Coordinates of C-alpha atoms in Angstrom, one line a residue:
Chain Z
M28 CA -21.8 18.1 32.4
A29 CA -19.8 20.3 30.1
T30 CA -18.4 18.8 27.0
L31 CA -15.0 19.5 25.4
P32 CA -15.8 21.0 21.8
N33 CA -14.8 18.0 19.5
V34 CA -12.8 18.8 17.0
P35 CA -11.9 15.4 14.8
V36 CA -8.1 15.1 13.5
P37 CA -8.5 14.5 9.9
D38 CA -8.0 10.8 8.9
S39 CA -5.0 11.8 6.9
Q40 CA -3.1 13.2 9.8
L41 CA -3.7 9.7 11.8
V42 CA -2.1 7.9 9.3
S43 CA 0.8 10.6 9.4
R44 CA 1.4 9.8 13.2
M45 CA 1.1 5.9 12.3
A46 CA 3.8 6.4 10.1
A47 CA 5.9 8.0 12.8
G48 CA 5.3 5.1 14.9
E49 CA 2.6 6.5 17.2
D50 CA 0.4 3.3 17.9
A51 CA -2.5 5.6 19.6
A52 CA -3.1 6.9 16.2
L53 CA -3.6 3.5 14.7
G54 CA -6.1 2.6 17.9
E55 CA -8.1 5.9 16.9
L56 CA -8.1 5.1 12.9
Y57 CA -9.6 1.6 14.4
D58 CA -12.3 3.4 16.3
R59 CA -13.4 5.2 13.1
Y60 CA -13.2 2.3 10.9
G61 CA -12.9 -0.7 12.6
K62 CA -16.5 -1.3 12.6
M63 CA -16.6 -0.8 8.7
V64 CA -13.7 -3.1 8.3
Y65 CA -15.0 -5.8 10.1
A66 CA -18.6 -5.9 8.8
L67 CA -16.7 -5.9 5.2
A68 CA -14.6 -8.8 5.9
L69 CA -17.5 -10.6 7.4
A70 CA -19.4 -10.0 4.1
I71 CA -16.8 -11.4 2.1
V72 CA -15.2 -14.3 4.3
R73 CA -18.5 -15.3 6.2
E74 CA -16.7 -16.4 9.3
P75 CA -16.3 -14.5 12.5
A76 CA -12.9 -15.9 13.1
D77 CA -11.6 -15.3 9.7
A78 CA -13.3 -11.6 9.7
E79 CA -11.3 -11.0 12.7
E80 CA -7.9 -12.1 11.1
V81 CA -8.5 -10.1 8.2
V82 CA -9.1 -6.8 10.3
V83 CA -5.9 -7.8 12.1
D84 CA -4.1 -8.2 8.9
A85 CA -5.5 -5.0 7.2
F86 CA -4.6 -2.7 10.2
G87 CA -1.4 -4.3 10.5
Q88 CA -0.8 -3.8 6.8
A89 CA -2.2 -0.1 7.0
W90 CA 0.1 0.2 9.8
R91 CA 3.3 -1.0 8.4
Q92 CA 2.7 0.9 5.1
A93 CA 1.4 4.2 6.5
A94 CA 4.5 6.1 5.2
S95 CA 3.3 5.2 1.6
F96 CA -0.3 6.3 1.9
D97 CA -0.6 8.9 -1.0
A98 CA -3.7 11.4 0.0
T99 CA -3.7 12.6 -3.8
R100 CA -4.7 9.0 -4.5
G101 CA -8.0 8.9 -2.4
S102 CA -9.5 8.9 0.8
V103 CA -8.1 7.0 4.1
G104 CA -11.2 5.3 3.9
A105 CA -11.2 4.2 0.5
W106 CA -7.6 3.0 1.3
L107 CA -8.7 1.0 4.4
A108 CA -11.4 -0.7 2.6
T109 CA -9.3 -1.6 -0.5
I110 CA -7.0 -3.2 1.7
A111 CA -9.3 -4.9 3.8
R112 CA -11.3 -6.2 0.7
S113 CA -8.4 -7.4 -0.8
R114 CA -7.1 -9.6 2.3
A115 CA -10.4 -10.7 2.6
L116 CA -10.7 -11.8 -0.6
D117 CA -7.1 -13.3 -0.3
T118 CA -8.5 -15.5 2.4
V119 CA -11.6 -16.7 0.6
R120 CA -9.2 -17.9 -2.1
A121 CA -6.6 -19.4 -0.1
R122 CA -9.5 -21.4 1.7
G123 CA -10.3 -22.7 -1.9
R124 CA -13.8 -22.5 -1.0
R125 CA -15.8 -19.9 -3.0
V126 CA -19.0 -19.0 -1.6
R127 CA -21.4 -21.2 -3.4
A128 CA -24.0 -19.6 -5.9
H129 CA -26.9 -20.7 -4.2
E130 CA -25.7 -19.7 -0.6
R131 CA -24.9 -16.0 -2.2
A132 CA -28.4 -16.5 -3.6
A133 CA -30.0 -16.1 -0.4
L134 CA -28.1 -13.0 0.5
L135 CA -28.6 -11.3 -3.0
S136 CA -32.6 -11.5 -2.2
D137 CA -34.6 -8.8 -4.2
E138 CA -33.3 -6.3 -1.9
G139 CA -29.9 -7.1 -2.3
L140 CA -26.9 -6.9 0.0
A141 CA -28.0 -3.6 0.7
A142 CA -31.4 -4.5 2.6
P143 CA -30.3 -5.2 6.2
I144 CA -29.6 -1.6 7.2
T145 CA -30.1 -1.6 11.0
T146 CA -30.1 1.2 13.1
A147 CA -27.0 2.8 14.3
G148 CA -24.7 0.5 16.5
S149 CA -23.9 1.1 20.1
D150 CA -21.5 3.6 19.1
P151 CA -22.9 7.1 18.9
S152 CA -20.5 9.6 18.6
R153 CA -18.4 7.9 16.0
G154 CA -21.3 6.0 14.3
V155 CA -23.0 9.0 13.2
E156 CA -20.8 9.6 10.1
R157 CA -20.7 6.0 9.3
T158 CA -24.4 5.3 9.3
E159 CA -25.1 8.2 7.1
A160 CA -22.8 6.8 4.7
R161 CA -24.3 3.6 5.1
R162 CA -27.8 5.4 4.4
L163 CA -26.5 7.0 1.1
V164 CA -24.7 4.0 -0.2
S165 CA -27.8 1.7 0.3
Q166 CA -30.2 4.5 -1.0
A167 CA -27.7 4.5 -4.1
L168 CA -27.7 0.7 -4.4
A169 CA -31.5 0.6 -4.4
A170 CA -31.7 3.0 -7.2
L171 CA -29.9 0.7 -9.5
P172 CA -32.1 -1.6 -11.9
G173 CA -31.5 -4.8 -10.1
P174 CA -29.1 -6.4 -12.6
Q175 CA -26.6 -3.9 -12.4
R176 CA -26.9 -4.1 -8.7
T177 CA -26.1 -7.9 -8.5
A178 CA -23.5 -7.5 -10.7
I179 CA -21.5 -5.0 -9.0
E180 CA -22.2 -6.7 -5.7
L181 CA -20.8 -10.2 -7.2
A182 CA -17.7 -8.2 -8.1
Y183 CA -17.0 -6.5 -4.8
F184 CA -17.9 -8.8 -2.4
E185 CA -16.9 -11.8 -4.1
G186 CA -13.9 -10.4 -6.4
L187 CA -15.3 -12.4 -9.7
S188 CA -13.7 -11.3 -12.6
Q189 CA -16.2 -9.8 -15.4
S190 CA -16.2 -13.4 -17.4
E191 CA -16.9 -15.3 -14.0
I192 CA -19.9 -12.7 -13.4
A193 CA -20.9 -13.8 -16.9
E194 CA -20.8 -17.5 -16.3
R195 CA -22.5 -17.0 -12.6
L196 CA -25.5 -15.0 -14.2
A197 CA -25.5 -17.1 -17.5
E198 CA -25.3 -13.5 -19.4
P199 CA -23.3 -12.8 -22.5
L200 CA -19.8 -11.1 -21.1
G201 CA -20.6 -7.7 -23.1
T202 CA -23.9 -7.5 -21.1
V203 CA -22.4 -7.7 -17.8
K204 CA -19.4 -5.5 -18.7
T205 CA -22.2 -2.8 -19.8
R206 CA -24.2 -3.4 -16.6
I207 CA -21.1 -3.1 -14.2
R208 CA -20.1 0.1 -16.1
T209 CA -23.3 1.7 -16.4
G210 CA -24.0 0.9 -12.5
M211 CA -20.8 2.1 -11.5
E212 CA -21.4 5.6 -13.6
K213 CA -24.8 6.0 -11.7
L214 CA -23.3 5.1 -8.5
R215 CA -20.3 7.7 -9.1
G216 CA -23.2 10.6 -9.5
L217 CA -25.4 9.5 -6.7
L218 CA -22.7 8.9 -4.0
G219 CA -21.1 12.5 -5.2
P220 CA -22.0 14.1 -1.8
L221 CA -20.3 11.6 0.4
L222 CA -17.3 10.8 -1.8
E223 CA -16.4 14.6 -2.0
G224 CA -16.8 14.7 1.9
A225 CA -14.3 11.6 1.9
A226 CA -11.8 13.1 0.0
Chain T
M1 CA -8.1 1.5 -28.2
T2 CA -9.6 5.1 -28.4
S3 CA -10.1 7.3 -25.6
H4 CA -13.6 6.3 -25.0
E5 CA -12.6 2.7 -24.7
W6 CA -9.8 3.1 -22.2
Q7 CA -12.5 5.2 -20.3
E8 CA -14.7 2.2 -19.7
Q9 CA -11.8 0.4 -18.3
A10 CA -11.8 2.8 -15.1
A11 CA -14.8 1.2 -13.2
P12 CA -13.9 -2.4 -13.5
Y13 CA -10.4 -1.6 -13.1
A14 CA -11.0 0.1 -9.6
L15 CA -13.3 -2.7 -8.8
G16 CA -10.0 -5.2 -9.5
I17 CA -12.1 -7.2 -12.0
L18 CA -10.1 -6.9 -15.1
A19 CA -8.3 -9.6 -16.4
P20 CA -4.6 -9.8 -15.7
E21 CA -3.3 -8.6 -19.2
E22 CA -6.3 -6.0 -19.4
R23 CA -5.2 -4.7 -16.4
R24 CA -1.4 -4.3 -17.4
A25 CA -2.0 -2.6 -20.7
F26 CA -4.6 -0.3 -18.9
E27 CA -2.1 0.6 -16.1
V28 CA 0.7 1.3 -19.1
H29 CA -2.3 3.7 -20.6
L30 CA -2.8 5.0 -16.9
A31 CA 0.6 6.2 -16.9
G32 CA 0.2 8.8 -19.7
C33 CA -3.6 9.9 -19.1
D34 CA -4.5 12.3 -16.4
E35 CA -8.2 11.6 -17.6
C36 CA -8.4 8.1 -17.1
R37 CA -6.3 8.3 -13.6
A38 CA -9.0 11.0 -12.3
D39 CA -11.5 8.5 -13.4
V40 CA -9.7 5.7 -11.5
R41 CA -9.5 7.7 -8.4
A42 CA -13.3 8.6 -8.4
Y43 CA -14.1 4.8 -9.1
T44 CA -11.9 3.6 -6.2
E45 CA -13.9 5.7 -4.1
V46 CA -17.2 4.5 -5.3
A47 CA -15.8 1.1 -4.9
A48 CA -14.4 1.7 -1.4
A49 CA -18.0 3.2 -0.5
L50 CA -19.5 -0.4 -1.2
A51 CA -18.2 -1.6 1.6
H52 CA -20.6 0.5 3.6
A53 CA -23.3 -2.1 2.1
A54 CA -22.1 -4.8 4.0
P55 CA -24.7 -5.9 6.4
T56 CA -24.0 -4.5 9.8
A57 CA -21.9 -6.5 12.4
E58 CA -20.5 -5.7 15.7
P59 CA -16.7 -6.4 16.0
P60 CA -15.8 -8.2 19.2
G61 CA -14.3 -6.1 21.8
A62 CA -10.9 -7.7 22.4
L63 CA -10.5 -7.0 18.4
R64 CA -8.9 -3.5 19.1
D65 CA -6.3 -4.9 21.2
R66 CA -5.1 -7.3 19.1
V67 CA -4.6 -5.0 16.3
L68 CA -2.7 -2.6 18.8
A69 CA -0.7 -5.8 20.3
E70 CA 0.2 -6.7 16.2
A71 CA 1.1 -3.2 15.4
R72 CA 3.7 -3.1 18.9
R73 CA 5.2 -6.0 17.3
V74 CA 6.4 -4.2 13.8
R75 CA 7.5 -1.0 13.2
P76 CA 5.9 1.1 10.4
I77 CA 8.0 0.9 7.4
G78 CA 10.3 4.2 7.6
A79 CA 9.7 4.9 11.3
G80 CA 13.1 2.7 12.1
A81 CA 15.0 5.1 9.8
R82 CA 14.7 8.1 12.0
E83 CA 17.3 10.2 13.4
P84 CA 18.9 8.2 15.9
R85 CA 18.1 8.9 19.5
R86 CA 21.0 10.4 21.5
A87 CA 21.9 8.0 24.1
R88 CA 21.9 9.4 27.8
L89 CA 22.4 7.8 31.1
P90 CA 21.0 10.6 33.2
W91 CA 21.1 8.5 36.3
L92 CA 24.7 7.8 36.3
A93 CA 25.3 11.4 35.8
A94 CA 23.3 12.1 38.8
A95 CA 25.4 9.3 40.9
A96 CA 28.5 11.0 39.6
A97 CA 27.5 14.3 41.1
L98 CA 26.5 12.8 44.3
L99 CA 30.1 11.3 44.7
L100 CA 31.4 14.7 43.9
A101 CA 29.3 16.3 46.6
A102 CA 30.5 13.8 48.8
G103 CA 34.3 14.8 47.8
G104 CA 35.6 11.6 46.1
A105 CA 37.2 13.8 43.5
M106 CA 39.3 10.8 41.9
A107 CA 36.2 8.2 42.0
T108 CA 33.9 10.9 40.4
W109 CA 36.5 11.7 37.5
R110 CA 36.5 7.9 37.0
L111 CA 33.0 7.6 37.0
T112 CA 32.2 10.4 34.7
T113 CA 34.6 9.3 32.2
R114 CA 32.9 6.1 32.3
V115 CA 29.7 7.8 31.7
H116 CA 30.7 9.2 28.7
D117 CA 32.4 6.2 27.4
L118 CA 29.0 4.4 27.9
E119 CA 27.1 7.5 26.2
R120 CA 29.5 7.2 23.2
S121 CA 29.3 3.5 22.5
L122 CA 25.4 3.6 23.0
A123 CA 25.4 6.6 20.2
V124 CA 27.6 4.5 17.8
R125 CA 25.4 1.3 18.4
D126 CA 22.2 3.4 17.7
S127 CA 23.5 5.0 14.6
V128 CA 24.6 1.6 13.4
H129 CA 21.3 -0.1 14.3
A130 CA 19.5 3.0 12.5
A131 CA 21.4 2.5 9.0
D132 CA 21.1 -1.4 9.4
S133 CA 17.2 -0.7 9.6
A134 CA 17.3 1.8 6.9
A135 CA 19.0 -0.7 4.7
L136 CA 17.0 -3.6 5.5
V137 CA 13.8 -1.6 5.0
L138 CA 15.0 -0.7 1.6
L139 CA 15.7 -4.4 0.7
T140 CA 13.1 -6.1 2.0
G141 CA 9.1 -6.4 2.1
P142 CA 6.7 -7.9 0.2
D143 CA 6.8 -5.1 -2.5
V144 CA 10.4 -5.6 -3.7
N145 CA 11.7 -6.6 -7.2
V146 CA 15.0 -7.9 -7.9
V147 CA 17.0 -8.0 -11.2
S148 CA 20.6 -9.1 -11.6
L149 CA 22.5 -7.7 -14.8
A150 CA 25.0 -9.8 -15.9
G151 CA 27.6 -9.8 -18.9
T152 CA 28.3 -12.3 -21.4
N153 CA 31.7 -13.5 -19.5
R154 CA 32.1 -13.6 -15.7
A155 CA 32.3 -10.2 -14.7
P156 CA 30.9 -7.6 -14.3
S157 CA 27.7 -8.0 -12.8
A158 CA 24.9 -5.7 -10.8
R159 CA 22.1 -6.2 -9.0
V160 CA 19.2 -3.7 -8.5
I161 CA 16.3 -4.0 -5.6
W162 CA 13.3 -2.0 -6.4
N163 CA 11.4 -0.9 -3.6
H164 CA 7.8 -0.1 -4.7
A165 CA 6.6 1.1 -1.1
L166 CA 9.4 3.3 -0.7
N167 CA 10.1 4.0 -4.4
R168 CA 13.8 3.5 -4.8
F169 CA 16.0 1.5 -7.0
V170 CA 19.1 0.0 -4.6
V171 CA 22.0 -0.8 -7.1
F172 CA 24.8 -2.8 -6.4
A173 CA 27.6 -3.5 -9.1
F174 CA 30.6 -5.5 -9.1
D175 CA 33.9 -5.8 -10.9
L176 CA 32.3 -2.9 -13.2
P177 CA 35.5 -0.6 -14.0
A178 CA 34.6 3.0 -13.5
A179 CA 33.5 5.0 -16.3
P180 CA 36.1 6.8 -17.7
A181 CA 36.0 10.9 -17.2
G182 CA 33.3 12.8 -18.9
R183 CA 31.3 9.3 -18.9
T184 CA 28.8 7.6 -16.6
Y185 CA 27.0 4.3 -16.3
Q186 CA 23.3 4.5 -17.0
L187 CA 20.2 2.3 -16.0
W188 CA 17.2 1.8 -18.0
A189 CA 13.6 0.5 -17.2
I190 CA 12.8 -1.5 -20.6
A191 CA 9.3 -2.0 -20.8
K192 CA 7.5 -4.4 -23.7
G193 CA 6.8 -1.7 -26.6
R194 CA 8.0 1.5 -25.1
A195 CA 10.8 3.6 -25.4
P196 CA 13.3 2.5 -22.1
L197 CA 13.0 5.3 -19.4
S198 CA 16.0 6.2 -17.5
M199 CA 16.4 4.8 -14.0
G200 CA 19.3 7.3 -13.1
T201 CA 23.3 7.3 -13.4
F202 CA 25.7 6.1 -11.1
N203 CA 29.7 5.5 -11.2
T204 CA 31.6 2.7 -9.6
D205 CA 34.8 3.1 -7.4
G206 CA 38.3 2.2 -8.1
Q207 CA 37.4 -1.4 -7.2
G208 CA 34.8 -1.6 -9.7
R209 CA 32.1 -1.4 -6.8
A210 CA 28.9 0.7 -6.4
R211 CA 26.4 0.8 -3.9
V212 CA 23.7 3.6 -4.7
V213 CA 20.3 4.4 -3.9
L214 CA 18.3 6.1 -6.7
T215 CA 14.7 7.6 -6.4
V216 CA 12.0 6.0 -8.8
D217 CA 11.1 8.3 -11.6
R218 CA 7.3 9.0 -11.9
Q219 CA 6.8 7.6 -14.9
I220 CA 8.3 4.4 -14.0
A221 CA 6.5 4.2 -10.6
A222 CA 3.5 4.6 -12.7
L223 CA 4.1 1.4 -15.0
G224 CA 4.7 -0.6 -11.4
F225 CA 6.3 -3.2 -13.5
V226 CA 8.9 -3.4 -16.3
E227 CA 10.2 -6.5 -18.0
N228 CA 13.9 -5.4 -18.2
C229 CA 16.7 -3.7 -16.8
G230 CA 19.5 -2.3 -18.8
L231 CA 22.9 -1.0 -18.3
T232 CA 24.7 1.4 -20.6
E233 CA 28.1 3.8 -20.4
E234 CA 26.7 7.4 -21.4
P235 CA 28.2 10.7 -21.4
S236 CA 28.1 12.6 -18.0
G237 CA 24.8 13.5 -16.9
G238 CA 23.1 10.7 -18.7
S239 CA 21.1 10.3 -22.0
P240 CA 17.8 10.8 -22.9
Q241 CA 17.7 7.3 -24.9
P242 CA 20.7 4.9 -24.7
T243 CA 23.1 5.5 -27.0
E244 CA 24.5 1.8 -27.1
T245 CA 23.4 -1.6 -26.8
P246 CA 23.4 -2.7 -22.9
R247 CA 26.3 -3.9 -21.8
L248 CA 24.5 -5.4 -18.7
L249 CA 20.9 -6.6 -19.2
G250 CA 18.5 -8.8 -16.9
A251 CA 15.0 -9.5 -16.6
W252 CA 13.2 -8.3 -13.3
L253 CA 11.8 -11.1 -10.8
P254 CA 7.9 -10.3 -10.1
T255 CA 7.0 -9.9 -6.5
D256 CA 4.3 -12.7 -6.6

């Protein structure tokens, strides 16, 4: 069977169509990023029901604020991830039950959060790019010294401030700040190709 | 701080893990530093890419429908303010044409008139509705700051609403006598430790009232939040800096 040439609409165009009130564009954006947003939400809130709530809220916010999306300030993927992470952290804070250190310790094993890369999901056409992104990010994180990776993961997935991280890890604040900064600098270098593609 | 020290803030800022006072200080710095803004942009992408490090998880199939159902309940900000659609009642017009074909000229004339009346009233209702939604969109939302400016005695007063999402100030003034010829009123965003930034100029009408919408200047938008808002009278066209002590002054209420 012949397939039509697949010319994907740029993400930013989907967002413009959303701003004009076209809900099909939101559906398309969900098809591209729903899985990533859900996985991110789940990693932060840890409960599937809460993660679903976060996904609905995050795409709802993206829908309402589509007109204020500014492509010069970053990619659509980064915009969505930033919204979703912030809603997920709000949920955790609202619940008032931060994931305890020992629970998190199980997740932050030697291999870190990046470990459980599975094969591409059941989403062959759309999954390819996402899977490639996962591979690059996991490789980049794995290339960091363990303490840098742990500090960054605590910051990103738990929203801990630098002093909270220092407290959690029983390390001096200055050390934690340096680890985060150095780690992020390395990630910036390692993820260059991926981020250029996203911009 | 040296420029090098500022640059060290870009990564933790992008991760959203600076302490509130550090964050505010850095945002003020960002407003005037292209280099740091570029760093923040790059680190925001790096931080967002970390989302891919979350363990894979398959969202339930019904979630897509929930996302879309939620979207159908609310319109995107701004979408409600588009050009009002022209109200048309094609089926009534068609019915009128049928009657005409049947020869009922008088009835047809009445019916056609009625159709036109209905079309007109629908068009009016549509445009009123569009104006209302545009005003509501400007005045409401989670991302709106309000400041009330009061004089030392009862009148005059003013209220300014800062809609961050739409980048607009909505200004209401009451009992403020119109500035004389060659003069204008000017609003100032007054942030701690900075020279006042002009928010724009306006004048009141014969009743001492004004209702104006001003676009938020880039420099002010970059500050995100300022402590105070003041009003002075200036020569027409406005001044680069206020030339008198504010006649009206108020503190912005934070969004959260």
